[in-house]
Amino acid sequence: MIRVSGQAYQYPGSRRIAFQDFDIGAGAHGLLLGDSGSGKTTLLHLVGGLLRAQQGTIEVQGTDLAKLSESRLDDFRGKHVGFVFQKNHLITALSVEKNLLVAPFFAGLPPDLVRVEEILRSLGIEEQRHARIRELSHGQAQRVAIARALINRPGVILADEPTSALDDRNCEKVIRLLIDASEKQGATLLVATHDQRLKKIIPHQIQL
Amino acid sequence: MNLFQLVWSYLRARPLTTALNIFLLALGISVITVLLLFTNQVQEKVSSNAKGIDLVVGAKGSPLQLILCSIFHLDFPTGNIKLSDAEKIVRHRLVKKAIPLALGDSYGGYRIVGTTPEYPALYGAALETGAWWEKDLEVTLGAVAADRTGLRVGDTFTSAHGLTGDGHGHELSQYVVVGILQRSQKVIDNLLFTGIESVWRVHEIGEADSITLLHPSTLVSTREAGDSTLEITSLLVQYRNPLAILQLPRYVNNVGNLQAASPAFETARLFSILGVGVDVLRGFALVLILISAVSIFIALYNSLKERKYDLAIMRSMGAGRRMLFLSMIMEGAVLTLLGSVAGLLMGHSALYAFTFLAGDSASGLDPLAFYPAEAVLLGANLMLGICCSLLPGIQAYRTDIHRVLAGN
């Protein structure tokens, strides 16, 4: 569940960007649509607690993010929010399995190897479990990034331009993967993108 | 998954840089370790050899030479002193014990020492086989000397003049081996012991009188006291009380051609001369350690650039600022710890190789001895590693997740 109201953000020496209010109910999907520079990523980071709001309120899973201290916010992100970025940003020093296991470690949750196996299988990359990140294809790396976002069973999944670099076939595949995985664990999905192809797949759209 | 595994994975992801940093540090630490072991053990060895000897009395000349010659048996005598002069010292009320030495000859490079049984007793020597020397020309061997010359109980040999094996020989008198001492790791291992009378006899100095002596010498009981023709090399003196430190050397220096040399003072002087070389090496090692510290700092600092996305992602997964700071500090600490431990091992191995190659001349050096200073070294290096990773740690702590992940 995500509730955004009265948000506006101003970077130093830059114009102020105001955002419209919106709600996404628990387990629902939403699309943040806008061109580059429209503030999609800023809004997504505000919702994910990567950036502190300058005004208004943001509620995620019923928690007002502004009320959390810095370390509580870190903890909240780890337990309740899963991120998928356009560049997958996997940790190349670690294997696929370790990349998944750092998520529960940093969130302060116990490591769960059964969960690792389950999620790798559901994304069709169980063969790559012990592979190095550099050995993965782009598609595999993206699946690992999605797996990492899902492993802690977060209530909210935030994806930043997950499909913009993909062709039509893969675009559809990835967004379906995200939607399926979110639905399977009842997570709220918010995708920030300028990719018009997603419009027909996610009807709930917030235009910036 | 834990923080150590994470840190370790990062170190393993850059094997060359990590290996180079560890090696650089290990090199510096190993030089320091070798110096530490070497100076400590040489000092221990020197003080154990000089133990129980407060003063050496010999002919005038270099006092250091007198000490090197009479205690460590490394140098030539400064000359001879009259037995009658030596007896005057023995009679002094501040002298508790005085052991005469008659040096000059050797066999197979090992020095023959004419003395009394008190001399090996000073080092707690014990017999391995055979007996102590009693009669003229009987010899008891130190363990190493016996080993190296191959002499066994019952063997006979002739001594050579000087310390090298090829000096002209004393063919007329044959020494006979009567006993071999246990290994003691002290200087007596390298000596061949006999009576003073034997040394005189080899050098064909007037035969001892067979008649009963009126006043036997306090040093050589087979001779009449006060003989001004007989000579010995030196006298090892033990003080009766601390008052002697002030009075005895002055007294000795006024008797005939005698001089007094203090082992404590002369060895301290020797170490201060050697210390310059040790200081230069130590400085070199410290420079190496400093360079490796800078190298570790640069490695960590550079890795921050490659790792800024990793750090931001970790924050997005719930890692706190302190966790990232700690991971950097741990990386520096692990690097320095590995380097230090490798360095200590290398230092001990180097000394082991040295004692192995140098054989008996390095006897008494123990490469497996560990000193508290090594723990201090380890601790200091760990601190250094932590200091080097402070700045990268602070940078990691300050990672602006939004800026990095938004890509601007």
XYZ file of C-alpha atoms in Angstrom, chain A:
208
model
C 0.000 0.000 0.000
C 1.364 3.379 -1.045
C -0.185 6.786 -0.285
C 1.445 9.939 -1.576
C 0.083 13.386 -0.816
C 1.336 16.946 -1.099
C 4.695 15.998 -2.596
C 7.006 18.484 -4.254
C 10.774 18.364 -4.518
C 13.351 21.021 -5.224
C 17.006 20.283 -5.894
C 19.410 23.079 -4.940
C 19.636 25.578 -7.802
C 16.916 23.854 -9.792
C 13.190 24.330 -10.360
C 10.658 22.796 -8.022
C 8.826 19.677 -9.228
C 5.321 19.165 -7.838
C 3.752 15.719 -7.857
C 0.086 14.837 -7.913
C -1.323 12.846 -5.008
C -2.008 9.164 -5.562
C -2.901 5.948 -3.787
C -2.067 2.383 -4.694
C -3.883 -0.211 -2.611
C -2.226 -3.288 -1.149
C -1.434 -5.822 -3.891
C -2.351 -3.384 -6.684
C -0.049 -2.187 -9.485
C 0.663 1.333 -10.585
C 2.629 3.019 -13.353
C 4.522 6.301 -12.894
C 4.665 7.717 -16.417
C 6.763 10.639 -17.476
C 9.585 11.810 -19.733
C 13.196 12.049 -18.619
C 13.598 14.864 -16.134
C 9.966 14.751 -15.076
C 10.931 13.525 -11.621
C 9.881 9.845 -11.854
C 13.031 8.576 -10.205
C 12.847 11.289 -7.561
C 9.306 10.309 -6.694
C 10.141 6.618 -6.711
C 13.085 7.264 -4.363
C 10.850 9.344 -2.110
C 8.389 6.447 -1.913
C 11.214 3.969 -1.325
C 12.765 6.066 1.439
C 15.997 6.565 -0.487
C 15.311 10.290 -0.408
C 13.698 12.327 2.366
C 10.519 14.193 1.489
C 10.693 17.989 1.753
C 6.976 18.378 2.358
C 3.695 16.447 2.420
C 3.395 12.873 3.573
C 4.288 9.496 2.159
C 2.801 6.394 3.675
C 4.123 2.976 2.764
C 2.496 -0.105 4.271
C 0.752 2.197 6.691
C 3.993 3.797 7.928
C 4.639 7.531 7.595
C 8.208 7.589 6.294
C 8.872 11.096 7.636
C 8.470 9.798 11.173
C 11.264 7.226 10.855
C 14.793 7.984 12.030
C 17.653 7.394 9.612
C 18.429 3.921 10.921
C 14.751 2.962 11.279
C 14.255 4.055 7.667
C 17.186 1.781 6.597
C 15.546 -1.055 8.461
C 12.125 -0.292 6.972
C 13.528 -0.321 3.418
C 15.236 -3.633 4.024
C 12.123 -5.362 5.333
C 9.275 -3.799 3.365
C 10.609 -2.428 0.079
C 12.183 -4.284 -2.849
C 13.967 -2.286 -5.558
C 14.565 -3.176 -9.200
C 16.774 -0.677 -11.025
C 17.271 -0.134 -14.724
C 20.926 -1.079 -14.445
C 20.724 -4.171 -12.338
C 23.547 -3.120 -9.988
C 24.387 -6.612 -8.861
C 27.447 -6.997 -6.642
C 30.058 -8.458 -8.978
C 32.307 -9.625 -6.141
C 29.614 -12.094 -5.096
C 27.962 -15.132 -6.720
C 24.280 -15.163 -7.689
C 23.339 -16.940 -4.477
C 25.343 -14.512 -2.326
C 23.757 -11.577 -4.159
C 20.390 -12.861 -3.002
C 21.588 -13.623 0.511
C 22.913 -10.101 1.154
C 19.315 -8.836 1.052
C 18.156 -10.694 4.190
C 21.554 -10.012 5.802
C 21.292 -6.250 5.410
C 17.616 -6.307 6.374
C 18.525 -8.164 9.574
C 16.543 -11.253 8.563
C 17.776 -14.851 8.873
C 19.264 -16.350 5.695
C 16.820 -18.743 4.025
C 18.392 -21.071 1.471
C 15.065 -22.738 0.714
C 13.649 -19.350 -0.224
C 16.710 -18.701 -2.441
C 16.091 -21.929 -4.312
C 12.361 -21.315 -4.591
C 12.763 -17.833 -5.985
C 15.540 -18.808 -8.414
C 13.375 -21.630 -9.726
C 10.284 -19.479 -10.088
C 12.363 -17.069 -12.206
C 13.955 -19.890 -14.189
C 17.550 -19.177 -13.147
C 18.203 -22.010 -10.667
C 21.037 -23.226 -12.940
C 22.894 -19.954 -12.348
C 22.765 -20.248 -8.573
C 26.553 -20.454 -8.135
C 27.486 -18.497 -11.255
C 29.433 -15.264 -11.086
C 27.620 -12.079 -12.013
C 29.953 -11.431 -14.976
C 28.999 -14.791 -16.486
C 25.284 -13.898 -16.690
C 23.449 -12.698 -19.784
C 21.591 -9.407 -19.478
C 18.266 -11.224 -19.128
C 19.618 -13.510 -16.436
C 21.129 -10.577 -14.554
C 17.780 -8.806 -14.616
C 16.077 -11.879 -13.219
C 18.652 -12.032 -10.428
C 17.939 -8.375 -9.658
C 14.212 -9.148 -9.525
C 14.881 -12.160 -7.332
C 16.900 -9.956 -4.981
C 14.034 -7.479 -4.765
C 11.578 -10.273 -3.938
C 13.562 -12.479 -1.581
C 12.593 -10.711 1.664
C 8.889 -10.856 0.658
C 8.535 -7.055 0.750
C 5.049 -5.539 0.734
C 6.113 -3.002 -1.883
C 8.167 -3.451 -5.032
C 9.541 -0.373 -6.764
C 10.946 -0.695 -10.274
C 12.801 2.107 -12.041
C 12.750 1.816 -15.850
C 12.936 -1.991 -15.786
C 12.081 -2.364 -19.477
C 13.375 0.702 -21.307
C 16.465 -1.057 -22.673
C 14.577 -4.143 -23.832
C 12.970 -5.128 -27.138
C 9.201 -5.629 -27.278
C 9.270 -9.356 -26.581
C 11.561 -9.090 -23.586
C 9.795 -5.974 -22.362
C 6.569 -7.887 -22.082
C 8.311 -10.862 -20.506
C 9.964 -8.772 -17.789
C 6.893 -6.772 -16.853
C 4.820 -9.982 -16.711
C 7.510 -11.497 -14.507
C 7.335 -8.526 -12.143
C 3.556 -8.547 -12.043
C 3.344 -12.317 -11.528
C 5.944 -12.298 -8.792
C 4.266 -9.378 -7.014
C 0.858 -11.005 -7.243
C 2.201 -14.300 -5.963
C 3.242 -12.664 -2.714
C 0.562 -10.004 -2.674
C 2.996 -7.148 -3.045
C 2.174 -3.655 -4.269
C 4.066 -2.866 -7.478
C 5.002 0.621 -8.620
C 6.875 0.984 -11.915
C 8.430 4.281 -12.951
C 8.976 4.483 -16.692
C 8.752 6.486 -19.897
C 8.102 3.231 -21.753
C 4.708 3.688 -23.426
C 4.488 -0.079 -24.103
C 3.629 -0.691 -20.451
C 0.479 1.458 -20.638
C -1.618 -1.364 -21.995
C -0.402 -3.789 -19.343
C -0.806 -1.678 -16.180
C -3.992 0.320 -16.301
C -3.492 2.326 -13.111
C -1.319 5.197 -14.325
C 0.018 8.317 -12.685
C 1.127 10.835 -15.274
C 3.878 13.256 -14.268
